[in-house]
Coordinates of C-alpha atoms (C1' of nucleotides) in Angstrom, one line a residue:
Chain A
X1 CA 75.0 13.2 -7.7
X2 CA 78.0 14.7 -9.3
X3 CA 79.3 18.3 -10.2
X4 CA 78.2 18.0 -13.9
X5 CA 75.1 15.7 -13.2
X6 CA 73.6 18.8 -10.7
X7 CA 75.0 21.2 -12.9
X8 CA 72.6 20.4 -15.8
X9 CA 69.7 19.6 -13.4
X10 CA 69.9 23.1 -11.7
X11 CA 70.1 24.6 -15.3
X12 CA 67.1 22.9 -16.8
X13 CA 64.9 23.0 -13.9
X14 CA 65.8 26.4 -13.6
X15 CA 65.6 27.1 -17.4
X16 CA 62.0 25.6 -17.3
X17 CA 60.7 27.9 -14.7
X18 CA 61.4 30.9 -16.6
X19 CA 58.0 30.8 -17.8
X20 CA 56.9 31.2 -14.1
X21 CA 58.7 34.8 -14.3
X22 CA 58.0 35.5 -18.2
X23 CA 61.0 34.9 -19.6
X24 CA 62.0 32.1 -22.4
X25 CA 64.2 28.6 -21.7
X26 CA 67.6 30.2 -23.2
X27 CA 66.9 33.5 -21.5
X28 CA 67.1 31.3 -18.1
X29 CA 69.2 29.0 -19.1
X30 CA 72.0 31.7 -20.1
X31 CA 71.2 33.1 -16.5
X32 CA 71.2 29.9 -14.6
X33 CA 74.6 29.7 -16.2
X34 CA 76.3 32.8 -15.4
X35 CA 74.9 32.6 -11.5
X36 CA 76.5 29.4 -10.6
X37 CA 79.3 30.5 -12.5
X38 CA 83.0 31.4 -10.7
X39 CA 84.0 33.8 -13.7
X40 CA 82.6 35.8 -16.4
X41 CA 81.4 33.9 -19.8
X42 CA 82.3 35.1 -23.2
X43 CA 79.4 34.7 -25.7
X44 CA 81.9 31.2 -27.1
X45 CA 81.6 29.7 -23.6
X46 CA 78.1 29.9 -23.4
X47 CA 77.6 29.0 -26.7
X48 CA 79.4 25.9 -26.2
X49 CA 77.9 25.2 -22.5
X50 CA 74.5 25.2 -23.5
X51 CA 74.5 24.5 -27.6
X52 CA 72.8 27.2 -28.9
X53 CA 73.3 29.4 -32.1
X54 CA 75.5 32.7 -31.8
X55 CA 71.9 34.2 -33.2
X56 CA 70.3 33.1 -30.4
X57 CA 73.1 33.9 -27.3
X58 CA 73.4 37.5 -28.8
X59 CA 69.9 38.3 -28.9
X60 CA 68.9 36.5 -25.5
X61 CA 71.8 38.0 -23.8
X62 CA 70.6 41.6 -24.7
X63 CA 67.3 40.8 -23.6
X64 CA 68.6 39.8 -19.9
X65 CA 70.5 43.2 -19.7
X66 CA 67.6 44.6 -20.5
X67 CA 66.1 43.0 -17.6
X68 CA 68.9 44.8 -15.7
X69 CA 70.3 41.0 -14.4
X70 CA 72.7 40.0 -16.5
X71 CA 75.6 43.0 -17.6
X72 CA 78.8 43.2 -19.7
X73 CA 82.3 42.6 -17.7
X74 CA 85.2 44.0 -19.9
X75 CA 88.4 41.9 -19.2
X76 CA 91.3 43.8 -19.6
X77 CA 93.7 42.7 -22.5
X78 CA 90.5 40.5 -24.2
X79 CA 89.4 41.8 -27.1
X80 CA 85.8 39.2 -26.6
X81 CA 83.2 40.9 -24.1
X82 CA 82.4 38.4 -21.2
X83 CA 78.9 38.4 -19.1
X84 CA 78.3 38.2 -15.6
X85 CA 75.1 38.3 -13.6
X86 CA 73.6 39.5 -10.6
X87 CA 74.9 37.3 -8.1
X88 CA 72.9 38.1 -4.9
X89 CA 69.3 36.6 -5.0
X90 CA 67.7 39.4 -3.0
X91 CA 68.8 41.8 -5.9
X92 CA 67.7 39.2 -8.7
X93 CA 64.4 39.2 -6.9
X94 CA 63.9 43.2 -6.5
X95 CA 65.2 43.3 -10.2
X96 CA 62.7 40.7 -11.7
X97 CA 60.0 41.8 -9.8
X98 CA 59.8 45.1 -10.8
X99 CA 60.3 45.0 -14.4
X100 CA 57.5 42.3 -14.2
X101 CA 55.4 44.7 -12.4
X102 CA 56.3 47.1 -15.1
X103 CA 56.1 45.2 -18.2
X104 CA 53.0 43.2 -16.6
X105 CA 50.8 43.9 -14.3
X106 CA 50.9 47.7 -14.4
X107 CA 49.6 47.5 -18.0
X108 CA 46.5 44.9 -16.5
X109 CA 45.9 47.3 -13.3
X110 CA 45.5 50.4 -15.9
X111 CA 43.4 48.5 -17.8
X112 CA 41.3 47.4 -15.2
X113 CA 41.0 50.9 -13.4
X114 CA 39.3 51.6 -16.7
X115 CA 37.3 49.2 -17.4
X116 CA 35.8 49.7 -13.9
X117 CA 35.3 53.3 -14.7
X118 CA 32.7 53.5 -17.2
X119 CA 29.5 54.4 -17.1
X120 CA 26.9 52.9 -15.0
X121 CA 23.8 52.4 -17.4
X122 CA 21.7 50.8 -14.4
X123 CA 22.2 47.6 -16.2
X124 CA 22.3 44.5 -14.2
X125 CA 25.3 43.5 -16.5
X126 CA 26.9 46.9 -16.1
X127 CA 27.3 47.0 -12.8
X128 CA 28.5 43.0 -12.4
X129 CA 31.2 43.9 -14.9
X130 CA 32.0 46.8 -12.6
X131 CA 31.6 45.2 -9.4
X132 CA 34.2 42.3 -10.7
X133 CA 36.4 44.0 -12.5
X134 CA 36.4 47.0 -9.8
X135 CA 37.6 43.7 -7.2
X136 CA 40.3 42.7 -9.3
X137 CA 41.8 46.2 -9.5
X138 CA 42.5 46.6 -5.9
X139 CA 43.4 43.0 -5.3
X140 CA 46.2 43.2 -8.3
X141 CA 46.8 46.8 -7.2
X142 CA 47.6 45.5 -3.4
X143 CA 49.5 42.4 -4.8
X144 CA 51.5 44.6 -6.3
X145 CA 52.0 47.3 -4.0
X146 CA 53.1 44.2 -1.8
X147 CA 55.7 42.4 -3.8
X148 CA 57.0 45.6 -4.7
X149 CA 57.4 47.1 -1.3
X150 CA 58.5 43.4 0.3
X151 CA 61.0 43.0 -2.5
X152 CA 62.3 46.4 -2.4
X153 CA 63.9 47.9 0.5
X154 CA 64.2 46.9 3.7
X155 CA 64.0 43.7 2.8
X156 CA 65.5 41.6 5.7
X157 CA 63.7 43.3 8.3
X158 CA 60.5 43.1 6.8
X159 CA 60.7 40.1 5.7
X160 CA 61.9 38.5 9.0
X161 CA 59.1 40.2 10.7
X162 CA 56.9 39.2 8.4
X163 CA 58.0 35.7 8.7
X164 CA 57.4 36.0 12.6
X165 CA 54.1 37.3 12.1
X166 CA 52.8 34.6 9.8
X167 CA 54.4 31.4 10.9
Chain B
X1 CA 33.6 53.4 -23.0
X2 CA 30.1 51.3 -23.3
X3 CA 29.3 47.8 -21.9
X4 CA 30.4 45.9 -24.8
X5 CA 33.5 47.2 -25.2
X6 CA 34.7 47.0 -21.9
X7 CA 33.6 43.6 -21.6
X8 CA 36.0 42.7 -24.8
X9 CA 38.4 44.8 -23.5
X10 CA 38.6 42.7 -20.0
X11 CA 38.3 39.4 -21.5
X12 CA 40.5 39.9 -24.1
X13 CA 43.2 41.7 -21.2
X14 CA 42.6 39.4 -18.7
X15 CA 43.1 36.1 -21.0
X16 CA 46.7 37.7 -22.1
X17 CA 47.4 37.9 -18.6
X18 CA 46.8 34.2 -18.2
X19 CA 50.4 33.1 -18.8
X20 CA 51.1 35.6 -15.4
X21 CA 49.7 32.8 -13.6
X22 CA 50.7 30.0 -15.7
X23 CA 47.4 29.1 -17.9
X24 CA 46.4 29.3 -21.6
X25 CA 44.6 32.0 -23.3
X26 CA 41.4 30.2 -23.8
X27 CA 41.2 29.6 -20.5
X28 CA 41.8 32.7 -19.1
X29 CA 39.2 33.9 -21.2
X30 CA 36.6 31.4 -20.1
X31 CA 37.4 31.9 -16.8
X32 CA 36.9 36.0 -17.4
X33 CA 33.5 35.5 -19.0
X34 CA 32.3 33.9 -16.6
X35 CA 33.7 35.9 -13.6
X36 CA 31.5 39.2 -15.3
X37 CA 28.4 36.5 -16.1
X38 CA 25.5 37.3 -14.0
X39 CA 24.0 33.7 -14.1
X40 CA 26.2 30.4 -15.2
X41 CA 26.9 29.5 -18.9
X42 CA 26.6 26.6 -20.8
X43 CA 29.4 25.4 -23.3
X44 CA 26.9 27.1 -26.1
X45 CA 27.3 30.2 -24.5
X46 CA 30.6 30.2 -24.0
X47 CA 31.6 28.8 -27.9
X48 CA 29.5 31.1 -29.0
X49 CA 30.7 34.6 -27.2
X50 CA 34.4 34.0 -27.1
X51 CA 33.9 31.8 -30.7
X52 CA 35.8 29.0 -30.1
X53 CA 35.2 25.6 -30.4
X54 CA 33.1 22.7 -28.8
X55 CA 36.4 20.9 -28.3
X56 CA 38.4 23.7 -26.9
X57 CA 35.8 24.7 -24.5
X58 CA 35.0 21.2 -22.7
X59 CA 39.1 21.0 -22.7
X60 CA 39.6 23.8 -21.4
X61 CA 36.4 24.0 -19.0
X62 CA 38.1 20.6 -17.6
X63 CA 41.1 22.2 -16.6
X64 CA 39.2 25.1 -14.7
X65 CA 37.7 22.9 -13.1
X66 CA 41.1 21.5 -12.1
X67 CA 42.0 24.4 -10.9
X68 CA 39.0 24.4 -8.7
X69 CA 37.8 27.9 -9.9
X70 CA 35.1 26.6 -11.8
X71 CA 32.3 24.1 -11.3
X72 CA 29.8 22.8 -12.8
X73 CA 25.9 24.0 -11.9
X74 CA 22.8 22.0 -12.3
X75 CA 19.9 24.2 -13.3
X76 CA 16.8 22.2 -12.6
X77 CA 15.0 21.4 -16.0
X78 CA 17.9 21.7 -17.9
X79 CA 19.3 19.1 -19.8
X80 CA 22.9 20.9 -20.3
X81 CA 25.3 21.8 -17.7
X82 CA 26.0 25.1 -16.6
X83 CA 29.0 26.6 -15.3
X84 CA 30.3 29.3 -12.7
X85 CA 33.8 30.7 -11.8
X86 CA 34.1 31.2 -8.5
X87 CA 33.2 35.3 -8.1
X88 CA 35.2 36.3 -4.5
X89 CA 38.7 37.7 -5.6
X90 CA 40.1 37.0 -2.4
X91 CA 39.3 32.6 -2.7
X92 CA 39.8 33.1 -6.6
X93 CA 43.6 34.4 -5.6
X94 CA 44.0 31.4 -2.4
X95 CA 42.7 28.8 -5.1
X96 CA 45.2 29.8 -8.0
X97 CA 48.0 30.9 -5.7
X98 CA 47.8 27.2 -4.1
X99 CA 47.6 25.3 -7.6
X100 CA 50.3 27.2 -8.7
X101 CA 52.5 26.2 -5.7
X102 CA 51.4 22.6 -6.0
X103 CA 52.2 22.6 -10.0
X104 CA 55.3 24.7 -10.6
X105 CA 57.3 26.1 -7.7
X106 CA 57.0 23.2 -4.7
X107 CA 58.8 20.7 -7.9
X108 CA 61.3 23.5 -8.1
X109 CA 62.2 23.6 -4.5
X110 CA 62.6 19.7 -4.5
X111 CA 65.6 20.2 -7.1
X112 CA 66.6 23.0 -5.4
X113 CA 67.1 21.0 -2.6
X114 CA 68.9 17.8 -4.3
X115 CA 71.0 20.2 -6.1
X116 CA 71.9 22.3 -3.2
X117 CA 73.1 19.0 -1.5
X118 CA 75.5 17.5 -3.4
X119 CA 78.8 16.5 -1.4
X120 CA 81.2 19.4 -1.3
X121 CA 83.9 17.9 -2.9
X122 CA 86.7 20.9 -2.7
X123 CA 86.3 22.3 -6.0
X124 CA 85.4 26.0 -6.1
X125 CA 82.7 25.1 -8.6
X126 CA 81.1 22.7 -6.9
X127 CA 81.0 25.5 -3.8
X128 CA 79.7 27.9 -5.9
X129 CA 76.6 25.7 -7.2
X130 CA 76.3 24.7 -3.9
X131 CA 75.8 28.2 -2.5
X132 CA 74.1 29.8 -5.0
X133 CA 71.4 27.0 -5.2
X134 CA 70.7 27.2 -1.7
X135 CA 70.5 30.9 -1.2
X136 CA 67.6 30.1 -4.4
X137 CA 66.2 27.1 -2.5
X138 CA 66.1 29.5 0.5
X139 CA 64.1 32.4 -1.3
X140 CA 62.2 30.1 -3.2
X141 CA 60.8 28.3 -0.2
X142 CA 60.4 32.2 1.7
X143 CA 58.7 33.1 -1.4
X144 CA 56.2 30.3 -1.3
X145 CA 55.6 30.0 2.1
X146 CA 54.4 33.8 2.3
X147 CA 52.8 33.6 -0.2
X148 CA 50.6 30.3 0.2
X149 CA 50.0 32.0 4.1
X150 CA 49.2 35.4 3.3
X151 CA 46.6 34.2 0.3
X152 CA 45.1 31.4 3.0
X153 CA 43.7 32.2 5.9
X154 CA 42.8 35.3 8.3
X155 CA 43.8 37.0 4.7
X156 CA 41.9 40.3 5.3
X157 CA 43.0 41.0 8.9
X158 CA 46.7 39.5 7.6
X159 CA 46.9 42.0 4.6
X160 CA 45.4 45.2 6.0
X161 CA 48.5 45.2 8.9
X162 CA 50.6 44.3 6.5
X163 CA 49.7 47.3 4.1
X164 CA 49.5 49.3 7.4
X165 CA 53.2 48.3 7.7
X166 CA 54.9 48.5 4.4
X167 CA 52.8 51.7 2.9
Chain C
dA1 C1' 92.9 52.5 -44.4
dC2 C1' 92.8 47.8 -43.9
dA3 C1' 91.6 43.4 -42.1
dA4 C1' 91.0 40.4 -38.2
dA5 C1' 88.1 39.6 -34.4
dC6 C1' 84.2 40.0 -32.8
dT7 C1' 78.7 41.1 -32.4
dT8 C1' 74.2 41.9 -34.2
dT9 C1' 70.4 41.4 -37.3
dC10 C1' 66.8 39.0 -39.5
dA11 C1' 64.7 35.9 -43.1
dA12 C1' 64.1 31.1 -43.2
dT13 C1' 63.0 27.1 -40.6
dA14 C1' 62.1 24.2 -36.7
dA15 C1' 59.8 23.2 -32.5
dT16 C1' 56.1 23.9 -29.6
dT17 C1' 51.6 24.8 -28.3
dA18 C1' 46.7 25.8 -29.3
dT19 C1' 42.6 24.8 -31.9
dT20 C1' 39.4 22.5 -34.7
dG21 C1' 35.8 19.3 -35.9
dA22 C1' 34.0 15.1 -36.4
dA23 C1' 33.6 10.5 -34.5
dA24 C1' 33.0 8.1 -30.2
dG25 C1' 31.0 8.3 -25.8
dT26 C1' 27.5 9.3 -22.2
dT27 C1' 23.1 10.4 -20.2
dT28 C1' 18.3 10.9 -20.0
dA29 C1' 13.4 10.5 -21.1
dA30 C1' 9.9 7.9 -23.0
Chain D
dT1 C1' 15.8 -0.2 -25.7
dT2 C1' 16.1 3.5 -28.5
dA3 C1' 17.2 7.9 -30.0
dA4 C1' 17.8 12.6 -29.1
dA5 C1' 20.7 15.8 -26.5
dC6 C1' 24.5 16.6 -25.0
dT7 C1' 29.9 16.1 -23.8
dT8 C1' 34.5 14.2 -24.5
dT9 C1' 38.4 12.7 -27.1
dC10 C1' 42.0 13.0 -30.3
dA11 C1' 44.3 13.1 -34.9
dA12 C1' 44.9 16.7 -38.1
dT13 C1' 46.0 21.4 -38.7
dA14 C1' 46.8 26.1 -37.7
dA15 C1' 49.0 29.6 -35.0
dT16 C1' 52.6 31.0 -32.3
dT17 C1' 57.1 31.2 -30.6
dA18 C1' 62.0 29.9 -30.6
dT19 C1' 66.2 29.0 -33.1
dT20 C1' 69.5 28.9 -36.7
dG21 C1' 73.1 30.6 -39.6
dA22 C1' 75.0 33.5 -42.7
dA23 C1' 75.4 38.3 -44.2
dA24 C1' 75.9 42.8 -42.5
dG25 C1' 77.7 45.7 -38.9
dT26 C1' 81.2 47.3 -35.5
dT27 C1' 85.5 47.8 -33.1
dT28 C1' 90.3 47.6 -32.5
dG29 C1' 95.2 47.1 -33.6
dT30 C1' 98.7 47.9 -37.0

DNA sequence: ACAAACTTTCAATAATTATTGAAAGTTTAA
DNA sequence: TTAAACTTTCAATAATTATTGAAAGTTTGT
């Protein structure tokens, strides 16, 4: 396989995963991009890379700063802004993970924290619906607790301890 | 917050949340209904509380079952079939965390892999793809392996030491 | 202040994905 | 073997989501 050949294959296998971390095909695309990149990209270059509308490379490329993974690189004497993103995949993976936490599943855990709160009537129905969703709180709460802590600090010790203790 | 409301309000949460782990909405909703069901449902149930169709609910029924968290119960004297999710959040997580391993992220790691290994010709941009695809490839297949081993076995003695650990 | 070089916005449109419903298929009981 | 009771399939359609492109907006150099 050639340069170009696994160049395209990393960007739309990668690109098609995005849904697997809630994010659209361009959004991952223009990311897949810009991390197997040497340099920065103007907004032209990726245009032209992956043939997709100025419209759509603008307002994708906000969303991934948004993210916090993808950030503006100003290049002295060009008047064009030019994108680079977080190169090191133990930071991508801390940065992804916690705005999915925060977008996501903090939102689901609220919701189920009250949902398993109400009232118990004595009904047999009442207290299924609070046994299951009272289940899923603190498995979704631990989960998350979990990704966020592994991902987070402290990373390569505990994950290499981790690794030990599981393998 | 009474019964009925909650119940909408977990269905309706939990069936957004299905694209978290990489299913449709109807489903996700099927499968909540019947995770908060005290006794299995038939296809009549289930069209009629979540009011959606005969077609979408055998559809999307068959791809729970799939999944393996829901099966099909006989209920002697009945002609219809009835169905059940499976209600233990700790074998609901192992079943989905494995399908979703199997489905999305094991393919993933293949390319990784192909892509990673492409002969370094010289060019710095053929080393960069190189490197940055295996440093994925590499915290793609961490990612998965703790995952799949923490969600499988021994998980309640694995996951209180770990909590013990991290918290 | 002007205009060139660039970016953003957003209504229109295209592409994708989900849903319906009715016909075809299957199973069971008599 | 028939017909009632039920489930599955799938072409048509609806709903949702992504993309375009051109007009409006912004910044910078002279």
């Amino acid at each position: 396989m050639e340069y170009q050949e696994a160049k395209e294959k990393f960007i739309s296998t990668w690109g098609s995963l995005g849904s697997l971390w809630g994010i659209n095909k361009a959004m991952a695309q223009i990311q897949s991009l810009l991390f197997i990149s040497t340099s920065p990209l103007s907004m032209e270059d990726i245009m032209k890379e992956l043939k997709i509308s100025r419209g759509n490379t603008s307002m994708n490329l906000r969303q991934l700063m948004d993210w916090g993974i993808v950030t503006k690189e100003l290049i002295p004497g060009e008047r064009k802004e030019f994108f680079t993103t977080e190169k090191d995949v133990q930071e991508l993976a801390r940065h992804i993970a916690k705005e999915r936490s925060r977008r996501e599943i903090k939102p689901v855990i609220k919701v189920l924290k009250e949902v398993s709160s109400i009232k118990d009537d004595g009904n047999e129905k009442t207290k299924e619906l609070i046994k299951q969703t009272k289940a899923l709180h603190d498995l979704a709460e631990t989960a998350d607790t979990m990704m966020n802590k592994i991902v987070n600090q402290e990373q390569n010790w505990i994950t290499k301890s981790l690794l030990k203790l599981i393998k």
